[in-house]
PDB file of C-alpha atoms in Angstrom:
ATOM      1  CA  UNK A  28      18.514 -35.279  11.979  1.00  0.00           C
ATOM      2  CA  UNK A  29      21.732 -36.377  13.662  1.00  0.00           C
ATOM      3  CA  UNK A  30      20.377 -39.558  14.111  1.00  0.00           C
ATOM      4  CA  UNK A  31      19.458 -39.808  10.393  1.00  0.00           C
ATOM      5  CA  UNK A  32      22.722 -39.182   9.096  1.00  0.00           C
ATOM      6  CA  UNK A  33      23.950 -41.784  11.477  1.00  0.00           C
ATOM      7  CA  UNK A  34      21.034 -44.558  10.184  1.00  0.00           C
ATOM      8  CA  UNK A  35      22.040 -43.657   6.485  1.00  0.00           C
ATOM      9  CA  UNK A  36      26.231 -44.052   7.387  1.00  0.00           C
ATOM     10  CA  UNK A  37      25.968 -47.036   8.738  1.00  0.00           C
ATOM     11  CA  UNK A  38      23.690 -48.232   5.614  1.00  0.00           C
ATOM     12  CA  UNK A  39      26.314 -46.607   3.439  1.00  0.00           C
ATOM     13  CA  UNK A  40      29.483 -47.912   5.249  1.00  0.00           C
ATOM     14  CA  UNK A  41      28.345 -51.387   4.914  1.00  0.00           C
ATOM     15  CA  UNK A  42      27.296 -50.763   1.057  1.00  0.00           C
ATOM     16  CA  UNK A  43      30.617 -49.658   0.482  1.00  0.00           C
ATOM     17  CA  UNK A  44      32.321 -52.394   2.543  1.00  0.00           C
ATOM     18  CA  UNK A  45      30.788 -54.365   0.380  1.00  0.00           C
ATOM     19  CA  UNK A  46      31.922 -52.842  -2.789  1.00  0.00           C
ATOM     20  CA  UNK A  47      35.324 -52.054  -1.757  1.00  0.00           C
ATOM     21  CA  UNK A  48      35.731 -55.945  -1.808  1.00  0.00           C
ATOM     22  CA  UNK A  49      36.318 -55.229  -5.226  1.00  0.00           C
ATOM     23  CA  UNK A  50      39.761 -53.447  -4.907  1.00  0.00           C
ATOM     24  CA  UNK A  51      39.540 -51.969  -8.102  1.00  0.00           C
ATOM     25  CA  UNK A  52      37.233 -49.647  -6.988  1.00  0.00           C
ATOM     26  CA  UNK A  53      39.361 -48.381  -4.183  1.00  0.00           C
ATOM     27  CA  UNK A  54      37.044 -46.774  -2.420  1.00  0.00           C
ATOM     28  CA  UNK A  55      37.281 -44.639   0.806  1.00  0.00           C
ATOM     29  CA  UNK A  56      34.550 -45.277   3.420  1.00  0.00           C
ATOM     30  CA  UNK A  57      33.305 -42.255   5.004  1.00  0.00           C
ATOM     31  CA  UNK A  58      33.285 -42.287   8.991  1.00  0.00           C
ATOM     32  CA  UNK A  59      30.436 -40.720  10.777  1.00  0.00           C
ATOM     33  CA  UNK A  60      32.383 -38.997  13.394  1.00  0.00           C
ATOM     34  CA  UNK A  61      33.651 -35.869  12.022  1.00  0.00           C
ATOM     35  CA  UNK A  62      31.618 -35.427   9.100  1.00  0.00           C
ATOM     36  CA  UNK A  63      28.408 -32.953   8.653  1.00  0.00           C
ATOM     37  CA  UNK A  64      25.360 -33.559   6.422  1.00  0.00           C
ATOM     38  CA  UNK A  65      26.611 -31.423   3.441  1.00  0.00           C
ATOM     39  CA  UNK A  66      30.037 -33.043   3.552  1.00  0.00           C
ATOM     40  CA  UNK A  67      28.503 -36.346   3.345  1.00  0.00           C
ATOM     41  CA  UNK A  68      25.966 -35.037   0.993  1.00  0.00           C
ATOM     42  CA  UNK A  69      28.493 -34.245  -1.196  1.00  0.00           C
ATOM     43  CA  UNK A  70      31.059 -36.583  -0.933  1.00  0.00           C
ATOM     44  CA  UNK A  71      28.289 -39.216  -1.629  1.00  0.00           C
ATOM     45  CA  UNK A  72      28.057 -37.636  -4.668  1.00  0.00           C
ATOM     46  CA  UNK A  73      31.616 -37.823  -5.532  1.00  0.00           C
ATOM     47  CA  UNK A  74      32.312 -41.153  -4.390  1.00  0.00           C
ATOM     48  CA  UNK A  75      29.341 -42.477  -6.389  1.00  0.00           C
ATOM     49  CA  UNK A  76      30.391 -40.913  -9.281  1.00  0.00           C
ATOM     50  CA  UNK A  77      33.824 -42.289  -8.642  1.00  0.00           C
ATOM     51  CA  UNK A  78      32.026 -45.294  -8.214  1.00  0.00           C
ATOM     52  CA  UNK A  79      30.135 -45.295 -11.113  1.00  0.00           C
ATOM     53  CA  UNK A  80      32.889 -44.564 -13.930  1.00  0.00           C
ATOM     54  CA  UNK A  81      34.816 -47.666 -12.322  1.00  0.00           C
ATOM     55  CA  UNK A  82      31.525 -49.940 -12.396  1.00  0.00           C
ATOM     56  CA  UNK A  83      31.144 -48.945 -15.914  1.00  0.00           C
ATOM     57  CA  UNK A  84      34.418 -49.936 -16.847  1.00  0.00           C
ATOM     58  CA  UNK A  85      34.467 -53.197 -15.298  1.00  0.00           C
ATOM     59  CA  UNK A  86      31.137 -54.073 -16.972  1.00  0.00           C
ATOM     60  CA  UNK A  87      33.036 -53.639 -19.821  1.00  0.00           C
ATOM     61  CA  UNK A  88      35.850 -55.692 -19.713  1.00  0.00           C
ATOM     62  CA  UNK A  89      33.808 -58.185 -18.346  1.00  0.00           C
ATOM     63  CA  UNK A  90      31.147 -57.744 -21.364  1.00  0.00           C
ATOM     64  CA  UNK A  91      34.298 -57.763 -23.820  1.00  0.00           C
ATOM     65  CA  UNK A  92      35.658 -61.042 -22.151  1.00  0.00           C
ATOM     66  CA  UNK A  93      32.027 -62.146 -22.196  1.00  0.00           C
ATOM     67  CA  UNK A  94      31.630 -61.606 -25.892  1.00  0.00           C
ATOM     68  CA  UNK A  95      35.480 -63.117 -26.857  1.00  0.00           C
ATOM     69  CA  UNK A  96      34.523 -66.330 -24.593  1.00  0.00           C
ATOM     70  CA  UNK A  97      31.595 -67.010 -26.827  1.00  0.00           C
ATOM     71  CA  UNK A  98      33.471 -66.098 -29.840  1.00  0.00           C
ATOM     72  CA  UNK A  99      36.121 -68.180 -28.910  1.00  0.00           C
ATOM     73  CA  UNK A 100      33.638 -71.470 -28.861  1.00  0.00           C
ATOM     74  CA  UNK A 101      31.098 -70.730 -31.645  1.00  0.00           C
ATOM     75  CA  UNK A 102      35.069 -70.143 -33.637  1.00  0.00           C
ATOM     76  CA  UNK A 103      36.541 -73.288 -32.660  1.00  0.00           C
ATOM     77  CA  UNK A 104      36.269 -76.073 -35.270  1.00  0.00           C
ATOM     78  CA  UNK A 105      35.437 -79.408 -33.871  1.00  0.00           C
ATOM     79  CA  UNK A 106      38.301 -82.002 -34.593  1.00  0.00           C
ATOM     80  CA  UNK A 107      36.429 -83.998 -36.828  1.00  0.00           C
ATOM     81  CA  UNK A 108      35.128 -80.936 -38.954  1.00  0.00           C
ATOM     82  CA  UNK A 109      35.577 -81.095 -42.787  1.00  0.00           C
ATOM     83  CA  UNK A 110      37.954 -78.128 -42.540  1.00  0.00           C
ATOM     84  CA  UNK A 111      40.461 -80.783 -41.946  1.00  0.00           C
ATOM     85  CA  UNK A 112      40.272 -82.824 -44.876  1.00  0.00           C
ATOM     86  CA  UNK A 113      41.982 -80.489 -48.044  1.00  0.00           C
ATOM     87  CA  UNK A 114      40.931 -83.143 -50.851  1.00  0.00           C
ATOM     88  CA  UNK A 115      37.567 -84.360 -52.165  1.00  0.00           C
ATOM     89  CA  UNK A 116      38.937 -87.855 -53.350  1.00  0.00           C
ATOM     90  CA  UNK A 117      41.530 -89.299 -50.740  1.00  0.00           C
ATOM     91  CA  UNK A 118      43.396 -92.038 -53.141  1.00  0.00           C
ATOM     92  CA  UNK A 119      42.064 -95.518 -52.658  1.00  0.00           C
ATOM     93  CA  UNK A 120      45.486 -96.669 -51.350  1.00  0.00           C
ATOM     94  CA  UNK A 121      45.733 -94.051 -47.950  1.00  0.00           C
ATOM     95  CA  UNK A 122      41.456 -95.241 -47.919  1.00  0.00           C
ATOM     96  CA  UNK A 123      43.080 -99.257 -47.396  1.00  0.00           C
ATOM     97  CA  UNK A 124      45.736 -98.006 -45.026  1.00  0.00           C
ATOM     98  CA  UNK A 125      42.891 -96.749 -42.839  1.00  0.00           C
ATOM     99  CA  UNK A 126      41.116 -99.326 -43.292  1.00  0.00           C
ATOM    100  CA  UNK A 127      44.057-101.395 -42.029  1.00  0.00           C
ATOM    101  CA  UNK A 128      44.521 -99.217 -38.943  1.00  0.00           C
ATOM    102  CA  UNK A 129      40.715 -99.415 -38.115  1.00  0.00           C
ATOM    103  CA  UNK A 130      40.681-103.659 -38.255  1.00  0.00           C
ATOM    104  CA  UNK A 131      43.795-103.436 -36.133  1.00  0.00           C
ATOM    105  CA  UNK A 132      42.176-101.500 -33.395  1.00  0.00           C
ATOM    106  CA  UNK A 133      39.038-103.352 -33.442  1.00  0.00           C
ATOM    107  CA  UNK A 134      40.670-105.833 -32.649  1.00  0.00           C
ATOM    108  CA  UNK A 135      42.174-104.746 -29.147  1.00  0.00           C
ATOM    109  CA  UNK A 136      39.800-102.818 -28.043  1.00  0.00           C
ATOM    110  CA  UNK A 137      37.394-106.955 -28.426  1.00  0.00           C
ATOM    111  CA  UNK A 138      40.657-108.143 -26.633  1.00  0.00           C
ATOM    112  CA  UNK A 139      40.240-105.353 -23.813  1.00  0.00           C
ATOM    113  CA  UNK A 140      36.447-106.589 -23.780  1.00  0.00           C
ATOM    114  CA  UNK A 141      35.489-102.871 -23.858  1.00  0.00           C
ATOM    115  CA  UNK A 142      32.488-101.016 -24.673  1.00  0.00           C
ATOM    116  CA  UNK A 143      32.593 -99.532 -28.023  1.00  0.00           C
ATOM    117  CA  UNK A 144      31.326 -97.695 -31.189  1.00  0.00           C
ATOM    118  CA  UNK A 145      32.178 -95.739 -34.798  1.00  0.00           C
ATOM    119  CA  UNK A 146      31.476 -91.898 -34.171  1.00  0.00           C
ATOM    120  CA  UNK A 147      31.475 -88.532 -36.124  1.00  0.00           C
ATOM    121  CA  UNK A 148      32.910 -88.752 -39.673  1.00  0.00           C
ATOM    122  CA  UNK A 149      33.510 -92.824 -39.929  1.00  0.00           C
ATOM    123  CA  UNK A 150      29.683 -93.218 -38.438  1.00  0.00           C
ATOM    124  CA  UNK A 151      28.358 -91.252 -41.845  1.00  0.00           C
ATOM    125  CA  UNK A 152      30.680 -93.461 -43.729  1.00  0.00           C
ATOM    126  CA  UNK A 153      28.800 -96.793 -42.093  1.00  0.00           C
ATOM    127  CA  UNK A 154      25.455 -95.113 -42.343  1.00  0.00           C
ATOM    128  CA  UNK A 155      25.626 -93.741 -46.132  1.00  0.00           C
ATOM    129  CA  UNK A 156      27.775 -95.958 -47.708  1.00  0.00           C
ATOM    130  CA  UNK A 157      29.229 -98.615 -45.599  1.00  0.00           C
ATOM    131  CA  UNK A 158      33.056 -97.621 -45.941  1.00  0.00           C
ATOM    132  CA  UNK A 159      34.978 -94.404 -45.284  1.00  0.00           C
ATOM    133  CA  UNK A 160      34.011 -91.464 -46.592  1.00  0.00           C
ATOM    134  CA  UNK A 161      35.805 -90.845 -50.286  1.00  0.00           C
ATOM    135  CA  UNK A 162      37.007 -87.133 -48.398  1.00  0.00           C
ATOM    136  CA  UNK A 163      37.386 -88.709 -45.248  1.00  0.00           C
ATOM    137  CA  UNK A 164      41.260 -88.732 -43.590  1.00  0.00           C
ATOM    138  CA  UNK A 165      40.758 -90.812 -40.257  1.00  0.00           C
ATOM    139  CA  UNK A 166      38.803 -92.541 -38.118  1.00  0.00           C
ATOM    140  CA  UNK A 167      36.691 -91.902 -35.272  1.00  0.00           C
ATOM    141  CA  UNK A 168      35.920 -94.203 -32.650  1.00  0.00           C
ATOM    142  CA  UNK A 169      34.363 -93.666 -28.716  1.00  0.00           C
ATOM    143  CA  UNK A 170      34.729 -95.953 -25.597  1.00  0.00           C
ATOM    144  CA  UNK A 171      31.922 -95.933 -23.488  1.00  0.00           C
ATOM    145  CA  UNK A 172      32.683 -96.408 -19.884  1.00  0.00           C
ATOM    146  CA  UNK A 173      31.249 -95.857 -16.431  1.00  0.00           C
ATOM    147  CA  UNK A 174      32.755 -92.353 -14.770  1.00  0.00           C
ATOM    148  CA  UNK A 175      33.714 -94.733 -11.590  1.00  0.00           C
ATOM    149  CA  UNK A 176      36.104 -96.421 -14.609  1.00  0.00           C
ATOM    150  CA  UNK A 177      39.697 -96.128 -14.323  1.00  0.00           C
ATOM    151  CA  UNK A 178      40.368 -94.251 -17.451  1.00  0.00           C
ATOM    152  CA  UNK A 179      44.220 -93.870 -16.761  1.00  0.00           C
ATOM    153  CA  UNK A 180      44.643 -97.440 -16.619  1.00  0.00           C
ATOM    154  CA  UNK A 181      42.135 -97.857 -20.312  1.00  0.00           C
ATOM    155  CA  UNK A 182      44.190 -95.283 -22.186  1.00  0.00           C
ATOM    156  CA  UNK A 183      47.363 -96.800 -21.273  1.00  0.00           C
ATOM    157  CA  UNK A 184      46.547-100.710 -22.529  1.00  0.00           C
ATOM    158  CA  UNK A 185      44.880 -99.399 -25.077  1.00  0.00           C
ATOM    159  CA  UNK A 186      47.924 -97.194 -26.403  1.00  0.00           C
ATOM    160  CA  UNK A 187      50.395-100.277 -25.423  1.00  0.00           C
ATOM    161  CA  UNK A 188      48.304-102.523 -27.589  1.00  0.00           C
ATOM    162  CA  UNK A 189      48.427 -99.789 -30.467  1.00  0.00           C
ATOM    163  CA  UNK A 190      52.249 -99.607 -29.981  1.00  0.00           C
ATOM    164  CA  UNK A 191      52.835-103.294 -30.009  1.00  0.00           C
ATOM    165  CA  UNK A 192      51.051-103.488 -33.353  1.00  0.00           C
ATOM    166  CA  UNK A 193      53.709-101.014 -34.836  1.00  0.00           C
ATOM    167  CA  UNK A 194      50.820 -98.065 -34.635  1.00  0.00           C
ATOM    168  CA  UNK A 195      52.670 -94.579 -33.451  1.00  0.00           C
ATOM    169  CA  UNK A 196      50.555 -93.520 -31.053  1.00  0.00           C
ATOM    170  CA  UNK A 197      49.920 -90.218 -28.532  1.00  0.00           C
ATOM    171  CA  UNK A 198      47.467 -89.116 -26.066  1.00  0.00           C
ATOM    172  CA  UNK A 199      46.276 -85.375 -26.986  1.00  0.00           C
ATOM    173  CA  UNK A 200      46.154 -84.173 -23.323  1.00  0.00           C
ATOM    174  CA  UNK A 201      43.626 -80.792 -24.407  1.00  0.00           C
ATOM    175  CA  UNK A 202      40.756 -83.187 -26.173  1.00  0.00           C
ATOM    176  CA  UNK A 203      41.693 -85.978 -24.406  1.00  0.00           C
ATOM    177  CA  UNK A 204      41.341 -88.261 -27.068  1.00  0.00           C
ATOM    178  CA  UNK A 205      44.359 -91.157 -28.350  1.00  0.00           C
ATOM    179  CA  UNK A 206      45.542 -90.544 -31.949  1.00  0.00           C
ATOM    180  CA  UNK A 207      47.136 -93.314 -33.768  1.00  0.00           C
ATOM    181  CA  UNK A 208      49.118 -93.314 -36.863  1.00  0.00           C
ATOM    182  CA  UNK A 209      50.112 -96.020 -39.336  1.00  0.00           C
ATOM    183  CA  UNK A 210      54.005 -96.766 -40.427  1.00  0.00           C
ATOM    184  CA  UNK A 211      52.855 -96.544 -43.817  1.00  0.00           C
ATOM    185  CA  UNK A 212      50.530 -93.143 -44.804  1.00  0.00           C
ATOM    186  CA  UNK A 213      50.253 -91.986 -41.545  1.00  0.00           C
ATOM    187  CA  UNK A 214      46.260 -92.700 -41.707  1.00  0.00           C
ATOM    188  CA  UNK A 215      44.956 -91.493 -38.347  1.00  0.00           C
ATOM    189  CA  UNK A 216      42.877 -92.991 -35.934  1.00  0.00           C
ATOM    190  CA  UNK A 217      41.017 -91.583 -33.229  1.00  0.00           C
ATOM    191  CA  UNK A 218      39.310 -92.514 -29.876  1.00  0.00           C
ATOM    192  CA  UNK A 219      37.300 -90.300 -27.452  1.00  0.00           C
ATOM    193  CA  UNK A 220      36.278 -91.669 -23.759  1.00  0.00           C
ATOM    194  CA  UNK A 221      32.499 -90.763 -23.036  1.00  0.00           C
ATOM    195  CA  UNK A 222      30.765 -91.105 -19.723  1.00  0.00           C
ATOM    196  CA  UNK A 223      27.796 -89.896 -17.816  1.00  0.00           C
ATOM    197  CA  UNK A 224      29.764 -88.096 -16.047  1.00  0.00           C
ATOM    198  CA  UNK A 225      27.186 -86.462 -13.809  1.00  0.00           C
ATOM    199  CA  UNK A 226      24.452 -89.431 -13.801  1.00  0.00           C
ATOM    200  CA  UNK A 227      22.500 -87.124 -15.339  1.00  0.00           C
ATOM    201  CA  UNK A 228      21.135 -89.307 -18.482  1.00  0.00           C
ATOM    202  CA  UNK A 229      23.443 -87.306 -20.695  1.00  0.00           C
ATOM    203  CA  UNK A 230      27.071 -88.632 -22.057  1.00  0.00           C
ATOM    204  CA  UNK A 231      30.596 -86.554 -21.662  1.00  0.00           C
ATOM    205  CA  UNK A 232      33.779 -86.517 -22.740  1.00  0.00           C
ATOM    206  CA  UNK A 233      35.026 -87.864 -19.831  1.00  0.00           C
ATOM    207  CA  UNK A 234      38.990 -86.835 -20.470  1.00  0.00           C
ATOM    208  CA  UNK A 235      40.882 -83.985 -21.871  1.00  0.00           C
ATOM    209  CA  UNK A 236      40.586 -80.209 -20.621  1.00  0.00           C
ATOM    210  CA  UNK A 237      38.605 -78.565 -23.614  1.00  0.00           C
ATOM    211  CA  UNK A 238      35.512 -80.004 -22.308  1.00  0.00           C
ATOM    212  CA  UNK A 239      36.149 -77.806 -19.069  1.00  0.00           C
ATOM    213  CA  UNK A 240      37.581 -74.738 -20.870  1.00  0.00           C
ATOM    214  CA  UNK A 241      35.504 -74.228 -23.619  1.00  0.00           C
ATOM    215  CA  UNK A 242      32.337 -75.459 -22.091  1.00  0.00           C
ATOM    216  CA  UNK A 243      29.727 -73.773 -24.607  1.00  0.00           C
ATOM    217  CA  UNK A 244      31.625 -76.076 -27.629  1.00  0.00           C
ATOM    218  CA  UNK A 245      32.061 -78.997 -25.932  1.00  0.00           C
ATOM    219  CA  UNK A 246      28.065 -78.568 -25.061  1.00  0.00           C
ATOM    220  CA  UNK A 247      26.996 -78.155 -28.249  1.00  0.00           C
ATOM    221  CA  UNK A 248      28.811 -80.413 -30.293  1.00  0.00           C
ATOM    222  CA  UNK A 249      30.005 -83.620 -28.074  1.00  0.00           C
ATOM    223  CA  UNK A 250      26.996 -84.368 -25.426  1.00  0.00           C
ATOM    224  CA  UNK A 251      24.367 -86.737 -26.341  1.00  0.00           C
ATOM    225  CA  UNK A 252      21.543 -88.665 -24.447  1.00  0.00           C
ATOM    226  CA  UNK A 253      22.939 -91.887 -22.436  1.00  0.00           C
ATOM    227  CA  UNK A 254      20.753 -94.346 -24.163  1.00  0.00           C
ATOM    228  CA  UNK A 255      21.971 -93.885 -27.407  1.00  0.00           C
ATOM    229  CA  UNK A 256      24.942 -95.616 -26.010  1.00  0.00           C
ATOM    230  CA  UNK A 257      23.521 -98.397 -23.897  1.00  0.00           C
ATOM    231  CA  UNK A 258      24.735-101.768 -24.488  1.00  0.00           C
ATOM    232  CA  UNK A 259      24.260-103.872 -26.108  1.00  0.00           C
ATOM    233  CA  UNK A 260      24.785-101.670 -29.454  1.00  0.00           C
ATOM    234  CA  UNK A 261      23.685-102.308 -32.687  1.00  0.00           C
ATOM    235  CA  UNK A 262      25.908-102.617 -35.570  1.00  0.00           C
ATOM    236  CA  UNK A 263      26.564-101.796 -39.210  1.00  0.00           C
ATOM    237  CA  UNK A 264      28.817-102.818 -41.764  1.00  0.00           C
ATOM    238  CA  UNK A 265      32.107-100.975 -42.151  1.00  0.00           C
ATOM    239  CA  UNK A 266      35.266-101.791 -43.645  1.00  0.00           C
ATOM    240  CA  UNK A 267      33.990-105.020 -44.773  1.00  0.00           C
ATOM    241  CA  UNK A 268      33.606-106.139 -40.907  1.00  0.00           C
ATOM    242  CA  UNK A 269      30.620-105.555 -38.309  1.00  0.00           C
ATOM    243  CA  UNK A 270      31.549-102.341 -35.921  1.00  0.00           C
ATOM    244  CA  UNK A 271      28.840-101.218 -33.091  1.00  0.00           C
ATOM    245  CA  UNK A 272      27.012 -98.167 -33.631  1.00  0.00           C
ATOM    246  CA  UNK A 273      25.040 -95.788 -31.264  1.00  0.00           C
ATOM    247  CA  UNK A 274      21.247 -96.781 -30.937  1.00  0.00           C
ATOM    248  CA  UNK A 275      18.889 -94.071 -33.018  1.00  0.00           C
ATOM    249  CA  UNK A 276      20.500 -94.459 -36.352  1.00  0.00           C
ATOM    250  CA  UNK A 277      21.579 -91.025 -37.155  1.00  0.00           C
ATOM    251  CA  UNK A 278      19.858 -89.673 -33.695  1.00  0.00           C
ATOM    252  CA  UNK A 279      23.570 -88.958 -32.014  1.00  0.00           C
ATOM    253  CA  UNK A 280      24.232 -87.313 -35.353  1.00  0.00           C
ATOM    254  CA  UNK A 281      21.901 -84.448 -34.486  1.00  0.00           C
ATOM    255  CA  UNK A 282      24.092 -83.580 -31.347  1.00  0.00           C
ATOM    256  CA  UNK A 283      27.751 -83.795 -33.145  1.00  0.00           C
ATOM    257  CA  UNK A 284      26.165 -81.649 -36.064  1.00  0.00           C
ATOM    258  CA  UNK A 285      23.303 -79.477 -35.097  1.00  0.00           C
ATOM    259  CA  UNK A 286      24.226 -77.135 -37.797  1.00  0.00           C
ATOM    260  CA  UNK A 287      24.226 -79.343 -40.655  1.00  0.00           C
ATOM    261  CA  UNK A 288      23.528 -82.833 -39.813  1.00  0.00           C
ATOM    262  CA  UNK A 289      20.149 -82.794 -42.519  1.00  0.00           C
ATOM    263  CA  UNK A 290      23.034 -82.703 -45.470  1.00  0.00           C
ATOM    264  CA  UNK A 291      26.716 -84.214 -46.753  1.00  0.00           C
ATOM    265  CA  UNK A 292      28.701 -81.788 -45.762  1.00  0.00           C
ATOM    266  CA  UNK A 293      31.914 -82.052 -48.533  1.00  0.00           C
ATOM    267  CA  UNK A 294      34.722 -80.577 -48.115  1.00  0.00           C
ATOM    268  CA  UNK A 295      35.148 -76.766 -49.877  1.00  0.00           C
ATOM    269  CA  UNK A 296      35.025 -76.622 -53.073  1.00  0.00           C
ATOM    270  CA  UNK A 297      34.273 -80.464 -53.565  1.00  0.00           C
TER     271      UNK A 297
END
């Protein structure tokens, strides 16, 4: 019997070595050398209880944070969502300014010789109707790179260019994307950096932090299979001039808006 007890301490000190890792817990461990088999028999019991309640309630919080992460995600609007956009018509005049913005930008990104293509709201545009969306207030543009790419270096030509053409212009650190303004109605312009990050066949956002953060969003609404963007890109008519696209058509679409890609998606109450 004595050597029982001593078998089933030793299995119990390291269980409870292990547990007491944990430091919330704060649990005792029970030596074997002044202890009898009721007292252990019954302070197992107590300590397991003790155990137990604390497990419980770190479960809990743990389920709670669970639950708020995911909430959190499914919650958060995509940048390009038609949330943004309060008006059904935008006036023809802030439609031209865009337009402006989007031939000036074309053009350094063919001076930069880089890699190209419209994206999320301004690819519907080329796709449906050739022009910006009536409801539409900027537009969207990706860089395709390799991961190996100096993307510090990219960002900052790009925005110099941008700045020499009198467009105000920031990098948004959190979506890692460049937004542009025009001197005249502030029509915004903006370009996201995708790579395959992870050779894996699949494109990334390859800057910002929300990608890391909020991993579940950034997974369900800004991945897409590689060879949708492998050059050499189509193109399509936009703004009276030729811009790439992403191979498939309105395949990439499926990934930016799994929830309602199938439909025009106005803005409420349009």
């Amino acid at each position: 019997q004595h050597y029982f007890i001593q078998s089933n301490l030793r299995i119990m000190v390291i269980q409870l070595s292990f547990l007491n890792i944990l430091g919330p817990l704060n649990l005792k461990l029970i030596g074997p050398q002044d202890i009898s088999y009721e007292t252990f028999r019954a302070k197992n019991r107590y300590y397991w209880k003790r155990m137990t309640n604390k497990s419980w309630k770190l479960m809990l919080i743990f389920l709670i944070l669970f639950i708020d992460y995911y909430w959190i995600n499914w919650r958060w609007q995509p940048w390009y969502g038609v949330k943004l956009a309060p008006r059904c018509q935008v006036p023809e005049d802030e439609i031209e300014d865009m337009r402006s913005v989007g031939r000036q930008v074309q053009d350094i990104l063919e001076r930069r010789n880089l890699t190209y293509a419209l994206a999320f709201g301004s690819l519907w545009g080329a796709l449906r109707i050739n022009d910006i969306l009536p409801w539409d207030i900027d537009i969207d543009l990706m860089v395709i790179m390799d991961r190996d790419a100096n993307f510090q270096d990219t960002i900052a030509d790009i925005m110099s260019d941008m700045e020499a053409d009198g467009i105000e212009v920031y990098y948004r650190d959190w979506v890692g994307i460049i937004q542009g303004y025009s001197a005249t109605y502030r029509s915004q312009i903006d370009i996201s950096f995708y790579c395959d990050f992870y050779r894996s066949g699949t494109m990334h956002r390859c800057t910002g932090w929300e990608s890391y953060i909020l991993w579940v969003n950034h997974r369900y609404h800004f991945v897409f299979p590689a060879e949708l963007a492998e050059p050499p890109l189509p193109t399509r008519q936009f703004i009276n001039r030729t811009w790439p696209v992403p191979r498939g058509g309105i395949e990439i679409q499926k990934y930016h808006y799994r929830n309602n890609w199938w439909k025009v998606s106005k803005p409420h109450g349009c």
